[in-house]
mmCIF file of C-alpha atoms and ligand atoms in Angstrom:
data_model
loop_
_atom_site.group_PDB
_atom_site.id
_atom_site.type_symbol
_atom_site.label_atom_id
_atom_site.label_comp_id
_atom_site.label_asym_id
_atom_site.label_seq_id
_atom_site.Cartn_x
_atom_site.Cartn_y
_atom_site.Cartn_z
ATOM 1 C CA MET A 127 -13.798 50.574 91.328
ATOM 2 C CA ILE A 128 -11.721 47.750 91.469
ATOM 3 C CA ILE A 129 -14.735 45.782 90.523
ATOM 4 C CA ASN A 130 -14.678 48.170 87.027
ATOM 5 C CA LEU A 131 -11.256 47.671 86.222
ATOM 6 C CA SER A 132 -11.531 44.653 85.500
ATOM 7 C CA LEU A 133 -14.864 44.235 83.239
ATOM 8 C CA SER A 134 -13.334 46.957 81.582
ATOM 9 C CA ASP A 135 -10.647 44.944 81.438
ATOM 10 C CA THR A 136 -11.953 41.729 80.620
ATOM 11 C CA ASN A 137 -14.340 43.552 77.672
ATOM 12 C CA LYS A 138 -10.314 44.993 75.717
ATOM 13 C CA ARG A 139 -8.948 41.456 75.814
ATOM 14 C CA SER A 140 -12.637 40.281 74.859
ATOM 15 C CA ASN A 141 -12.121 42.897 71.345
ATOM 16 C CA GLN A 142 -8.861 41.883 71.292
ATOM 17 C CA GLU A 143 -9.516 38.636 70.751
ATOM 18 C CA ASP A 144 -11.936 39.283 68.191
ATOM 19 C CA GLU A 145 -10.388 41.293 66.114
ATOM 20 C CA GLU A 146 -7.252 38.804 66.200
ATOM 21 C CA GLU A 147 -9.601 35.734 65.145
ATOM 22 C CA ASP A 148 -11.198 37.887 62.412
ATOM 23 C CA ILE A 149 -7.830 39.116 60.875
ATOM 24 C CA SER A 150 -6.458 34.718 61.099
ATOM 25 C CA TYR A 151 -10.375 34.261 59.536
ATOM 26 C CA LEU A 152 -9.465 36.639 56.589
ATOM 27 C CA LYS A 153 -6.200 35.601 55.793
ATOM 28 C CA GLU A 154 -7.210 32.729 56.168
ATOM 29 C CA ARG A 155 -9.887 33.765 53.117
ATOM 30 C CA ILE A 156 -7.229 35.608 51.543
ATOM 31 C CA ARG A 157 -4.696 32.666 51.431
ATOM 32 C CA TYR A 158 -8.188 30.255 49.729
ATOM 33 C CA LEU A 159 -9.582 32.735 47.146
ATOM 34 C CA THR A 160 -6.300 33.172 45.727
ATOM 35 C CA GLN A 161 -5.665 30.094 45.234
ATOM 36 C CA MET A 162 -9.109 29.789 43.593
ATOM 37 C CA LYS A 163 -8.397 32.731 41.497
ATOM 38 C CA ILE A 164 -4.887 30.523 40.079
ATOM 39 C CA SER A 165 -6.932 27.719 40.092
ATOM 40 C CA LEU A 166 -9.829 29.557 38.314
ATOM 41 C CA GLU A 167 -7.132 31.903 35.529
ATOM 42 C CA ARG A 168 -6.133 28.099 35.454
ATOM 43 C CA ASP A 169 -10.630 26.964 33.839
ATOM 44 C CA LEU A 170 -9.702 29.808 31.991
ATOM 45 C CA GLU A 171 -6.442 29.813 29.655
ATOM 46 C CA TYR A 172 -7.987 26.033 29.248
ATOM 47 C CA TYR A 173 -11.327 27.282 27.561
ATOM 48 C CA ARG A 174 -9.508 30.342 26.300
ATOM 49 C CA GLN A 175 -6.875 27.685 23.697
ATOM 50 C CA GLU A 176 -10.392 24.812 23.679
ATOM 51 C CA MET A 177 -12.130 27.834 21.920
ATOM 52 C CA THR A 178 -9.911 29.448 19.994
ATOM 53 C CA LYS A 179 -9.576 25.135 18.829
ATOM 54 C CA LEU A 180 -13.049 25.031 18.167
ATOM 55 C CA LEU A 181 -13.020 28.332 15.733
ATOM 56 C CA GLU A 182 -10.193 27.479 13.618
ATOM 57 C CA PRO A 183 -11.514 26.119 10.482
ATOM 58 C CA PRO A 184 -10.701 22.090 9.314
ATOM 59 C CA TYR A 185 -7.604 20.672 8.316
ATOM 60 C CA ILE A 186 -8.599 18.992 5.726
ATOM 61 C CA GLU A 187 -7.925 15.122 4.140
ATOM 62 C CA ALA A 188 -5.943 14.205 1.429
ATOM 63 C CA MET A 189 -5.454 11.354 0.218
ATOM 64 C CA LEU A 190 -1.220 12.099 -0.916
ATOM 65 C CA LEU A 191 -0.918 11.037 -4.879
ATOM 66 C CA GLU A 192 2.778 11.903 -5.979
ATOM 67 C CA VAL A 193 5.406 14.180 -4.749
ATOM 68 C CA LEU A 194 6.924 16.990 -7.766
ATOM 69 C CA ASN A 195 10.339 17.701 -8.311
ATOM 70 C CA ASP A 196 9.438 21.257 -7.421
ATOM 71 C CA GLY A 197 8.469 20.958 -3.791
ATOM 72 C CA ARG A 198 4.668 20.026 -4.610
ATOM 73 C CA ALA A 199 2.728 17.299 -4.245
ATOM 74 C CA ILE A 200 -0.972 16.117 -6.329
ATOM 75 C CA VAL A 201 -3.496 15.041 -3.614
ATOM 76 C CA LYS A 202 -6.612 13.488 -4.285
ATOM 77 C CA SER A 203 -9.081 15.540 -1.392
ATOM 78 C CA SER A 204 -11.269 14.374 0.011
ATOM 79 C CA THR A 205 -14.000 16.701 -0.661
ATOM 80 C CA GLY A 206 -13.651 15.433 -4.483
ATOM 81 C CA PRO A 207 -10.944 16.934 -7.364
ATOM 82 C CA ASN A 208 -7.137 16.224 -7.167
ATOM 83 C CA LEU A 209 -5.045 19.066 -6.160
ATOM 84 C CA VAL A 210 -1.573 20.386 -6.872
ATOM 85 C CA VAL A 211 -0.816 21.863 -3.069
ATOM 86 C CA LYS A 212 2.667 22.839 -1.932
ATOM 87 C CA ILE A 213 4.321 21.033 1.048
ATOM 88 C CA SER A 214 5.100 22.808 4.219
ATOM 89 C CA ASN A 215 8.672 22.977 4.630
ATOM 90 C CA ASN A 216 7.925 21.353 8.218
ATOM 91 C CA ILE A 217 7.157 18.236 6.727
ATOM 92 C CA ASP A 218 10.141 15.498 6.412
ATOM 93 C CA ASN A 219 9.685 14.501 3.031
ATOM 94 C CA THR A 220 11.347 10.807 3.569
ATOM 95 C CA LYS A 221 7.088 10.085 4.857
ATOM 96 C CA LEU A 222 5.126 11.541 1.928
ATOM 97 C CA ARG A 223 5.051 8.620 -0.756
ATOM 98 C CA PRO A 224 1.496 7.786 -2.627
ATOM 99 C CA GLY A 225 -1.287 6.406 -0.665
ATOM 100 C CA ILE A 226 -0.439 8.273 2.121
ATOM 101 C CA SER A 227 -3.204 10.404 4.686
ATOM 102 C CA VAL A 228 -2.541 13.459 4.699
ATOM 103 C CA ALA A 229 -3.484 16.702 5.929
ATOM 104 C CA LEU A 230 -4.438 20.330 3.651
ATOM 105 C CA ASN A 231 -4.921 23.927 5.767
ATOM 106 C CA ASN A 232 -8.219 24.588 5.376
ATOM 107 C CA LYS A 233 -7.421 26.526 2.731
ATOM 108 C CA GLY A 234 -6.493 23.278 1.037
ATOM 109 C CA SER A 235 -3.175 24.542 -0.873
ATOM 110 C CA THR A 236 -0.918 22.589 1.538
ATOM 111 C CA ILE A 237 0.687 20.643 2.656
ATOM 112 C CA VAL A 238 0.248 21.383 6.817
ATOM 113 C CA GLU A 239 0.630 17.488 8.219
ATOM 114 C CA VAL A 240 1.071 13.272 7.378
ATOM 115 C CA LEU A 241 -1.896 12.024 9.055
ATOM 116 C CA PRO A 242 -1.336 8.755 11.511
ATOM 117 C CA ASN A 243 -1.796 5.814 9.441
ATOM 118 C CA ILE A 244 -6.102 5.411 9.418
ATOM 119 C CA TYR A 245 -7.421 2.830 8.563
ATOM 120 C CA ASP A 246 -8.568 3.546 5.405
ATOM 121 C CA PRO A 247 -9.576 0.305 3.395
ATOM 122 C CA PHE A 248 -9.024 1.850 -0.560
ATOM 123 C CA VAL A 249 -5.480 3.107 0.360
ATOM 124 C CA GLU A 250 -4.349 -0.431 2.185
ATOM 125 C CA ALA A 251 -5.484 -2.496 -0.990
ATOM 126 C CA MET A 252 -3.520 -1.605 -3.541
ATOM 127 C CA GLU A 253 -0.032 -0.547 -4.582
ATOM 128 C CA ILE A 254 0.441 2.577 -6.576
ATOM 129 C CA GLU A 255 4.020 2.938 -8.342
ATOM 130 C CA ASP A 256 3.939 6.188 -10.476
ATOM 131 C CA ASN A 257 6.877 5.277 -12.758
ATOM 132 C CA PRO A 258 8.253 1.667 -11.584
ATOM 133 C CA GLY A 259 11.872 1.496 -12.494
ATOM 134 C CA PHE A 260 10.879 -2.363 -14.229
ATOM 135 C CA THR A 261 11.800 -3.485 -17.713
ATOM 136 C CA PHE A 262 11.797 -5.440 -20.045
ATOM 137 C CA LYS A 263 15.004 -6.457 -19.599
ATOM 138 C CA ASP A 264 14.437 -7.222 -15.773
ATOM 139 C CA VAL A 265 12.533 -10.850 -17.551
ATOM 140 C CA GLY A 266 14.437 -13.794 -18.307
ATOM 141 C CA GLY A 267 12.378 -15.931 -20.961
ATOM 142 C CA LEU A 268 8.842 -15.356 -21.863
ATOM 143 C CA GLN A 269 10.111 -13.606 -25.328
ATOM 144 C CA ASN A 270 6.206 -14.828 -27.245
ATOM 145 C CA GLN A 271 4.283 -13.764 -23.156
ATOM 146 C CA ILE A 272 5.999 -10.208 -23.406
ATOM 147 C CA ARG A 273 5.638 -9.795 -27.569
ATOM 148 C CA GLU A 274 1.814 -10.260 -27.015
ATOM 149 C CA ILE A 275 1.605 -8.126 -23.499
ATOM 150 C CA TYR A 276 3.132 -5.129 -25.611
ATOM 151 C CA GLU A 277 0.987 -5.821 -28.516
ATOM 152 C CA VAL A 278 -2.159 -6.411 -26.628
ATOM 153 C CA VAL A 279 -1.945 -4.047 -24.310
ATOM 154 C CA GLY A 280 1.140 -1.659 -24.701
ATOM 155 C CA LEU A 281 1.131 0.101 -28.231
ATOM 156 C CA PRO A 282 -2.545 0.996 -28.144
ATOM 157 C CA ILE A 283 -1.039 3.022 -24.682
ATOM 158 C CA VAL A 284 1.870 4.076 -27.023
ATOM 159 C CA LYS A 285 0.161 4.428 -30.240
ATOM 160 C CA PRO A 286 -3.799 4.711 -30.070
ATOM 161 C CA GLU A 287 -4.431 6.249 -33.684
ATOM 162 C CA LEU A 288 -2.561 3.322 -35.088
ATOM 163 C CA PHE A 289 -5.741 1.751 -33.673
ATOM 164 C CA LYS A 290 -7.936 4.212 -34.274
ATOM 165 C CA SER A 291 -6.965 4.503 -38.206
ATOM 166 C CA LEU A 292 -7.853 1.408 -38.015
ATOM 167 C CA GLY A 293 -11.142 0.862 -36.772
ATOM 168 C CA ILE A 294 -9.879 -1.912 -34.341
ATOM 169 C CA ASP A 295 -10.419 -1.169 -30.543
ATOM 170 C CA PRO A 296 -7.472 -3.513 -28.798
ATOM 171 C CA PRO A 297 -8.534 -5.663 -25.596
ATOM 172 C CA LYS A 298 -9.132 -3.594 -22.779
ATOM 173 C CA GLY A 299 -7.843 -6.500 -20.634
ATOM 174 C CA VAL A 300 -5.401 -9.371 -20.766
ATOM 175 C CA LEU A 301 -5.435 -12.379 -18.266
ATOM 176 C CA LEU A 302 -1.910 -13.843 -17.227
ATOM 177 C CA TYR A 303 -2.123 -17.559 -15.943
ATOM 178 C CA GLY A 304 0.230 -20.044 -14.814
ATOM 179 C CA PRO A 305 1.763 -21.642 -11.642
ATOM 180 C CA PRO A 306 3.075 -19.019 -8.375
ATOM 181 C CA GLY A 307 5.948 -17.187 -8.754
ATOM 182 C CA THR A 308 7.117 -17.247 -12.635
ATOM 183 C CA GLY A 309 6.952 -13.639 -13.974
ATOM 184 C CA LYS A 310 2.600 -12.522 -14.141
ATOM 185 C CA THR A 311 3.318 -9.357 -11.162
ATOM 186 C CA LEU A 312 6.716 -9.228 -12.791
ATOM 187 C CA LEU A 313 5.632 -8.970 -17.028
ATOM 188 C CA ALA A 314 2.521 -6.532 -15.681
ATOM 189 C CA ARG A 315 5.165 -3.876 -13.474
ATOM 190 C CA SER A 316 7.985 -4.001 -16.685
ATOM 191 C CA LEU A 317 5.113 -3.006 -18.705
ATOM 192 C CA ALA A 318 4.099 -0.445 -17.600
ATOM 193 C CA GLY A 319 7.724 0.504 -16.924
ATOM 194 C CA GLU A 320 8.048 0.348 -20.967
ATOM 195 C CA VAL A 321 4.881 2.132 -21.721
ATOM 196 C CA LYS A 322 5.699 5.277 -18.774
ATOM 197 C CA ALA A 323 2.259 4.087 -17.490
ATOM 198 C CA THR A 324 1.068 4.445 -13.572
ATOM 199 C CA PHE A 325 0.507 0.450 -12.212
ATOM 200 C CA ILE A 326 -2.481 -0.396 -9.317
ATOM 201 C CA ARG A 327 -1.699 -3.105 -8.150
ATOM 202 C CA VAL A 328 -4.575 -4.946 -6.249
ATOM 203 C CA VAL A 329 -4.825 -8.411 -4.710
ATOM 204 C CA ALA A 330 -8.072 -10.219 -5.162
ATOM 205 C CA SER A 331 -7.930 -12.287 -1.813
ATOM 206 C CA GLN A 332 -7.855 -9.560 0.007
ATOM 207 C CA PHE A 333 -11.756 -8.164 -1.352
ATOM 208 C CA VAL A 334 -12.606 -11.192 0.422
ATOM 209 C CA ASN A 335 -10.271 -11.715 2.790
ATOM 210 C CA LYS A 336 -9.264 -8.529 4.567
ATOM 211 C CA PHE A 337 -11.590 -6.043 3.278
ATOM 212 C CA ILE A 338 -15.347 -7.343 3.822
ATOM 213 C CA GLY A 339 -17.984 -5.116 2.656
ATOM 214 C CA GLU A 340 -15.859 -2.974 0.901
ATOM 215 C CA GLY A 341 -14.059 -5.121 -2.450
ATOM 216 C CA ALA A 342 -17.111 -3.510 -4.860
ATOM 217 C CA ARG A 343 -15.835 0.224 -3.396
ATOM 218 C CA ILE A 344 -12.264 -0.782 -4.243
ATOM 219 C CA VAL A 345 -13.002 -1.800 -7.232
ATOM 220 C CA ARG A 346 -15.104 1.378 -8.117
ATOM 221 C CA GLU A 347 -12.660 3.587 -6.128
ATOM 222 C CA VAL A 348 -9.562 2.509 -7.994
ATOM 223 C CA PHE A 349 -11.164 2.380 -11.343
ATOM 224 C CA LYS A 350 -11.631 6.404 -10.442
ATOM 225 C CA LEU A 351 -8.285 6.122 -9.847
ATOM 226 C CA ALA A 352 -6.889 4.503 -13.103
ATOM 227 C CA ARG A 353 -8.684 7.408 -15.347
ATOM 228 C CA GLU A 354 -7.968 10.005 -13.205
ATOM 229 C CA LYS A 355 -3.967 8.594 -13.301
ATOM 230 C CA LYS A 356 -4.123 7.635 -17.066
ATOM 231 C CA PRO A 357 -1.707 5.715 -18.075
ATOM 232 C CA THR A 358 -3.129 3.487 -15.915
ATOM 233 C CA ILE A 359 -2.226 -0.379 -15.947
ATOM 234 C CA ILE A 360 -4.351 -2.474 -13.352
ATOM 235 C CA PHE A 361 -3.353 -5.366 -12.179
ATOM 236 C CA ILE A 362 -5.707 -7.630 -10.326
ATOM 237 C CA ASP A 363 -3.603 -10.783 -8.465
ATOM 238 C CA GLU A 364 -5.706 -13.650 -7.437
ATOM 239 C CA LEU A 365 -8.230 -13.391 -9.797
ATOM 240 C CA ASP A 366 -9.877 -16.205 -8.767
ATOM 241 C CA ALA A 367 -10.460 -15.494 -5.796
ATOM 242 C CA ILE A 368 -13.467 -12.699 -6.702
ATOM 243 C CA GLY A 369 -13.853 -14.590 -10.003
ATOM 244 C CA SER A 370 -14.485 -18.155 -9.840
ATOM 245 C CA ARG A 371 -17.973 -19.721 -10.586
ATOM 246 C CA ARG A 372 -20.054 -20.165 -8.298
ATOM 247 C CA ILE A 373 -22.242 -23.077 -7.410
ATOM 248 C CA GLU A 374 -24.238 -21.502 -4.924
ATOM 249 C CA MET A 375 -24.569 -18.541 -2.966
ATOM 250 C CA GLY A 376 -25.174 -19.732 0.346
ATOM 251 C CA THR A 377 -22.849 -17.483 2.640
ATOM 252 C CA SER A 378 -23.115 -13.422 3.068
ATOM 253 C CA GLY A 379 -19.859 -13.642 1.899
ATOM 254 C CA ASP A 380 -20.704 -15.264 -1.706
ATOM 255 C CA ARG A 381 -22.649 -12.337 -1.904
ATOM 256 C CA GLU A 382 -20.116 -10.412 -1.341
ATOM 257 C CA VAL A 383 -17.088 -11.587 -3.402
ATOM 258 C CA GLN A 384 -20.051 -11.944 -5.717
ATOM 259 C CA ARG A 385 -21.170 -8.364 -5.226
ATOM 260 C CA THR A 386 -17.210 -7.746 -5.834
ATOM 261 C CA MET A 387 -16.743 -9.841 -9.616
ATOM 262 C CA LEU A 388 -19.754 -7.323 -11.017
ATOM 263 C CA GLN A 389 -19.053 -4.243 -9.709
ATOM 264 C CA LEU A 390 -15.537 -5.036 -11.640
ATOM 265 C CA LEU A 391 -17.453 -6.108 -14.816
ATOM 266 C CA ALA A 392 -19.006 -3.477 -14.683
ATOM 267 C CA GLU A 393 -16.410 -1.624 -14.629
ATOM 268 C CA ILE A 394 -14.307 -2.764 -17.394
ATOM 269 C CA ASP A 395 -17.967 -2.754 -19.576
ATOM 270 C CA GLY A 396 -17.955 1.122 -18.341
ATOM 271 C CA PHE A 397 -14.744 1.708 -20.650
ATOM 272 C CA ASP A 398 -13.405 2.756 -23.417
ATOM 273 C CA PRO A 399 -11.342 0.319 -25.193
ATOM 274 C CA LEU A 400 -8.941 3.414 -26.221
ATOM 275 C CA ASP A 401 -8.858 4.929 -23.519
ATOM 276 C CA SER A 402 -5.330 4.691 -22.158
ATOM 277 C CA VAL A 403 -6.812 2.617 -18.752
ATOM 278 C CA LYS A 404 -5.856 -1.576 -18.859
ATOM 279 C CA ILE A 405 -6.395 -4.247 -16.941
ATOM 280 C CA ILE A 406 -3.796 -7.069 -16.413
ATOM 281 C CA ALA A 407 -5.248 -10.117 -14.399
ATOM 282 C CA ALA A 408 -3.361 -12.908 -13.443
ATOM 283 C CA THR A 409 -4.760 -16.275 -11.746
ATOM 284 C CA ASN A 410 -3.213 -20.244 -10.956
ATOM 285 C CA ARG A 411 -5.869 -21.807 -11.605
ATOM 286 C CA ILE A 412 -7.820 -20.638 -14.464
ATOM 287 C CA ASP A 413 -10.113 -23.192 -13.996
ATOM 288 C CA LEU A 414 -11.346 -21.791 -11.752
ATOM 289 C CA LEU A 415 -13.115 -19.198 -13.508
ATOM 290 C CA ASP A 416 -16.778 -17.343 -14.456
ATOM 291 C CA PRO A 417 -16.486 -17.480 -18.272
ATOM 292 C CA ALA A 418 -18.528 -14.371 -18.424
ATOM 293 C CA LEU A 419 -15.776 -12.426 -17.180
ATOM 294 C CA LEU A 420 -13.585 -14.007 -20.564
ATOM 295 C CA ARG A 421 -16.994 -12.835 -22.595
ATOM 296 C CA PRO A 422 -15.461 -10.537 -25.822
ATOM 297 C CA GLY A 423 -14.709 -6.632 -24.305
ATOM 298 C CA ARG A 424 -14.038 -8.157 -20.637
ATOM 299 C CA PHE A 425 -10.278 -10.549 -20.067
ATOM 300 C CA ASP A 426 -10.472 -12.083 -24.081
ATOM 301 C CA ARG A 427 -7.139 -12.417 -23.651
ATOM 302 C CA ILE A 428 -5.284 -15.406 -22.560
ATOM 303 C CA ILE A 429 -1.739 -14.845 -22.502
ATOM 304 C CA GLU A 430 -0.495 -18.533 -20.725
ATOM 305 C CA VAL A 431 2.947 -17.679 -17.987
ATOM 306 C CA PRO A 432 4.897 -21.359 -18.356
ATOM 307 C CA LEU A 433 7.418 -23.016 -15.803
ATOM 308 C CA PRO A 434 10.969 -21.007 -17.083
ATOM 309 C CA ASP A 435 12.241 -24.176 -19.760
ATOM 310 C CA LYS A 436 16.728 -24.279 -19.431
ATOM 311 C CA GLY A 437 17.302 -21.495 -21.749
ATOM 312 C CA ALA A 438 14.586 -18.852 -19.394
ATOM 313 C CA ARG A 439 16.372 -20.703 -16.426
ATOM 314 C CA LEU A 440 20.028 -19.079 -17.330
ATOM 315 C CA GLU A 441 18.390 -16.154 -18.608
ATOM 316 C CA ILE A 442 16.220 -15.218 -15.116
ATOM 317 C CA LEU A 443 20.046 -16.583 -13.177
ATOM 318 C CA LYS A 444 21.386 -14.418 -15.177
ATOM 319 C CA ILE A 445 19.289 -11.111 -14.617
ATOM 320 C CA HIS A 446 19.649 -11.774 -10.858
ATOM 321 C CA THR A 447 23.274 -12.061 -10.526
ATOM 322 C CA LYS A 448 24.355 -9.593 -12.108
ATOM 323 C CA ASN A 449 25.621 -7.829 -9.561
ATOM 324 C CA MET A 450 26.743 -10.351 -7.486
ATOM 325 C CA LYS A 451 30.849 -11.084 -7.554
ATOM 326 C CA LEU A 452 30.141 -14.311 -9.283
ATOM 327 C CA LYS A 453 34.351 -16.738 -9.287
ATOM 328 C CA ASP A 454 34.043 -20.148 -10.743
ATOM 329 C CA VAL A 455 30.433 -20.361 -11.715
ATOM 330 C CA ASN A 456 28.624 -22.002 -14.127
ATOM 331 C CA LEU A 457 25.090 -20.316 -13.948
ATOM 332 C CA ASP A 458 24.808 -23.202 -17.346
ATOM 333 C CA TYR A 459 24.903 -26.184 -15.643
ATOM 334 C CA ILE A 460 22.917 -23.935 -12.248
ATOM 335 C CA ALA A 461 20.130 -23.550 -14.914
ATOM 336 C CA GLN A 462 20.391 -27.478 -16.089
ATOM 337 C CA ILE A 463 19.588 -29.238 -11.994
ATOM 338 C CA THR A 464 16.332 -26.301 -11.856
ATOM 339 C CA GLU A 465 14.475 -27.708 -13.902
ATOM 340 C CA GLY A 466 10.832 -27.966 -12.301
ATOM 341 C CA LEU A 467 12.010 -24.694 -10.714
ATOM 342 C CA SER A 468 10.272 -21.031 -10.865
ATOM 343 C CA GLY A 469 11.214 -17.669 -10.941
ATOM 344 C CA ALA A 470 10.345 -16.828 -7.590
ATOM 345 C CA GLU A 471 12.576 -20.261 -6.564
ATOM 346 C CA LEU A 472 15.348 -19.106 -9.563
ATOM 347 C CA LYS A 473 16.340 -15.577 -7.140
ATOM 348 C CA ALA A 474 15.710 -17.146 -4.309
ATOM 349 C CA ILE A 475 18.750 -19.793 -4.998
ATOM 350 C CA THR A 476 20.618 -16.458 -5.842
ATOM 351 C CA THR A 477 19.350 -14.380 -2.746
ATOM 352 C CA GLU A 478 20.994 -18.541 -1.046
ATOM 353 C CA ALA A 479 23.872 -18.689 -2.203
ATOM 354 C CA GLY A 480 24.906 -15.135 -1.770
ATOM 355 C CA PHE A 481 24.369 -15.635 2.030
ATOM 356 C CA PHE A 482 26.283 -18.974 1.900
ATOM 357 C CA ALA A 483 28.979 -17.334 0.594
ATOM 358 C CA ILE A 484 28.338 -14.430 3.713
ATOM 359 C CA ARG A 485 28.820 -16.921 6.022
ATOM 360 C CA GLU A 486 31.711 -18.683 5.032
ATOM 361 C CA LYS A 487 33.132 -15.081 4.895
ATOM 362 C CA ALA A 488 33.610 -15.100 0.782
ATOM 363 C CA ASP A 489 35.072 -12.848 -1.246
ATOM 364 C CA TYR A 490 33.443 -14.255 -4.226
ATOM 365 C CA VAL A 491 30.294 -16.133 -4.709
ATOM 366 C CA TYR A 492 32.088 -19.740 -6.219
ATOM 367 C CA GLN A 493 29.208 -22.887 -7.702
ATOM 368 C CA ASP A 494 29.893 -24.553 -4.583
ATOM 369 C CA HIS A 495 27.144 -22.055 -2.669
ATOM 370 C CA PHE A 496 24.884 -21.916 -6.028
ATOM 371 C CA ILE A 497 25.217 -26.486 -5.267
ATOM 372 C CA LYS A 498 24.713 -25.625 -2.228
ATOM 373 C CA ALA A 499 21.768 -23.245 -3.040
ATOM 374 C CA VAL A 500 19.639 -25.138 -5.103
ATOM 375 C CA GLU A 501 19.089 -28.085 -2.094
ATOM 376 C CA LYS A 502 18.466 -25.848 0.068
ATOM 377 C CA VAL A 503 15.532 -24.174 -2.314
ATOM 378 C CA LYS A 504 14.493 -27.551 -3.416
ATOM 379 C CA LYS A 505 14.217 -28.817 -0.045
ATOM 380 C CA ARG A 506 12.279 -25.966 0.983
ATOM 381 C CA LEU A 507 9.764 -26.729 -1.449
ATOM 382 C CA GLU A 508 9.446 -30.626 -1.071
ATOM 383 C CA GLU A 509 8.907 -29.356 2.412
ATOM 384 C CA LYS A 510 5.919 -26.889 1.171
ATOM 385 C CA LYS A 511 4.105 -29.801 -0.620
ATOM 386 C CA GLN A 512 4.583 -32.281 2.173
ATOM 387 C CA ILE A 513 2.554 -29.804 4.207
ATOM 388 C CA LEU A 514 0.029 -29.001 1.261
ATOM 389 C CA GLY A 515 -0.187 -32.224 0.014
ATOM 390 C CA ILE A 516 0.939 -31.584 -3.180
ATOM 391 C CA HIS A 517 2.923 -34.925 -4.390
ATOM 392 C CA ILE A 518 5.077 -34.742 -8.227
HETATM 393 N N1 ATP B 213 10.564 -14.632 -15.954
HETATM 394 C C1 ATP B 213 11.572 -13.696 -14.209
HETATM 395 N N2 ATP B 213 12.498 -13.432 -15.294
HETATM 396 C C2 ATP B 213 12.811 -12.969 -14.101
HETATM 397 N N3 ATP B 213 13.427 -12.411 -12.413
HETATM 398 C C3 ATP B 213 11.868 -13.381 -12.836
HETATM 399 C C4 ATP B 213 11.040 -14.701 -13.526
HETATM 400 N N4 ATP B 213 9.398 -15.210 -12.973
HETATM 401 C C5 ATP B 213 10.022 -14.610 -11.310
HETATM 402 N N5 ATP B 213 11.238 -13.395 -11.175
HETATM 403 C C6 ATP B 213 11.012 -12.910 -10.098
HETATM 404 O O1 ATP B 213 10.631 -13.716 -9.254
HETATM 405 C C7 ATP B 213 9.343 -12.635 -8.291
HETATM 406 C C8 ATP B 213 8.663 -12.898 -8.318
HETATM 407 O O2 ATP B 213 7.631 -13.644 -9.966
HETATM 408 P P1 ATP B 213 6.646 -12.687 -9.903
HETATM 409 O O3 ATP B 213 5.091 -11.602 -8.178
HETATM 410 O O4 ATP B 213 5.974 -11.206 -11.169
HETATM 411 O O5 ATP B 213 5.366 -14.009 -10.029
HETATM 412 P P2 ATP B 213 3.971 -14.096 -10.290
HETATM 413 O O6 ATP B 213 3.708 -14.677 -11.743
HETATM 414 O O7 ATP B 213 3.552 -13.165 -10.326
HETATM 415 O O8 ATP B 213 3.750 -15.242 -9.062
HETATM 416 P P3 ATP B 213 2.475 -15.898 -7.804
HETATM 417 O O9 ATP B 213 1.312 -15.681 -8.920
HETATM 418 O O10 ATP B 213 2.827 -15.812 -7.119
HETATM 419 O O11 ATP B 213 1.592 -14.027 -8.017
HETATM 420 C C9 ATP B 213 9.906 -11.448 -9.767
HETATM 421 O O12 ATP B 213 10.006 -9.609 -8.687
HETATM 422 C C10 ATP B 213 11.332 -11.305 -10.442
HETATM 423 O O13 ATP B 213 11.907 -11.289 -9.249
#
C-alpha cells in the first residue's frame, strides 16, 4: 500500500511537471510567434509601400525655360515639346531658374519637384537669359561697333520686312574680335537687351575641356532651343577653341573638336538668314580661325573691338561709377593714366577704389582711392603678364 501510494504520487508529480513544461514551452512559442507577427507585419508594410511606389506612374523630367507672371512656367519636356505648366504650391519659387531640371506630374501638367542638380552638359554648357537687363547705355565707347552690330544683327530682328522687301539677306553671323575684357560679351548681351531677344551664351573652350564627347550634341541642342525661343542671339565665346585651323588630326580630342565645329557649320548653313536667330561669336585670336568659318553666309561680318581710347575710357569709368558716392574725383585724369587698360580692368579699378574707401571707413570715394586702385590693378596686370611670359 505504501508502495502503491508512493507510485501514484510519483506519477502525479511527473504529470504536473510535464504540464508545467508544456505551458512554459507554449508561452515561449507564443512570445516567439508574437515577435514573428510583428516582424512580418513590418515587412508587409514595407512591401506594400514599395508596391505603391512601383505602381505609381512615373514623373516626367523637364528643363525649365521660363517662369511666367501668372504662376505658370514654360518647360522643355524630355519627351520633346515645350509645355506651359502650372507650378505646384509647395515649390520654392526662388529656386526656379531657367535651365534647371524639374519633375512634372505624370500628366505633365504641373511642376511638382525641383530636381537636384543632375549633371547635364547641355544645361551646364550654356547661360540663357530671357531678357538681358543690359542696353547700349551700359557700353562705354564702341559707338561704331554698336551701330554696325545693330544694323546687321538687330535690325533684321526688329524689322525683317525691311530686308524682305529689298531682297537683302542679312548676315547670319557676326564675329567680334579683340583683346580680352574689351566688352565683346557686353556688346552682344546689350544688343539682345535692345531688341528684346533671348540671349544664349556658350563658351566654346568648354566643349573641348569640360564636355568632351558632347560638343556636337550641345551645338545641336543650343540651336534647337534658340529656334524655339526666337528671337534669339546665340553668343559663342572663345570661338577659336573649336574653330581653329588644324594641320593634322592626331588625337581623338582633335577629331572631337572638328566634329563640334562641323556641327556648328551645319547649323549655321541650315538656317534662313531672315530667321530671327542670330549668332555672334567672339575671339581673342582671329589669326587662328579656320577660313571655313569666315566664308560668306557664315561669320561674314567681322567687327573689331579694340582697347578703349581716352574718350572711351572716360565713358566706361562714368558708367561704372554712376552709383558710387564720389567726392573731388577727376575721372578725366584717371582715364588719362589708364592707357592700355581694357573695359574690364577699368571696371576693376572702380571696384578697388570702392574697397579702399571702405577700408578707410570713408563716407565718399576720393581721387586718392582711385589712384591707389589704378596702381593696384596695373601691378596685378604686370604680374599676370610676367606669369604668362608676355613682355610689353
Ligand atoms: N566698353 C565697355 N563699357 C562698359 N563696360 C565694359 C566695357 N568693356 C568691358 N566692360 C566691363 O568689363 C566686363 C567684362 O567685359 P566682357 O566680358 O564684355 O569682355 P570680353 O571682350 O567679352 O572679354 P573676353 O574676351 O575675356 O571674353 C563687362 O561685363 C563690363 O562690366
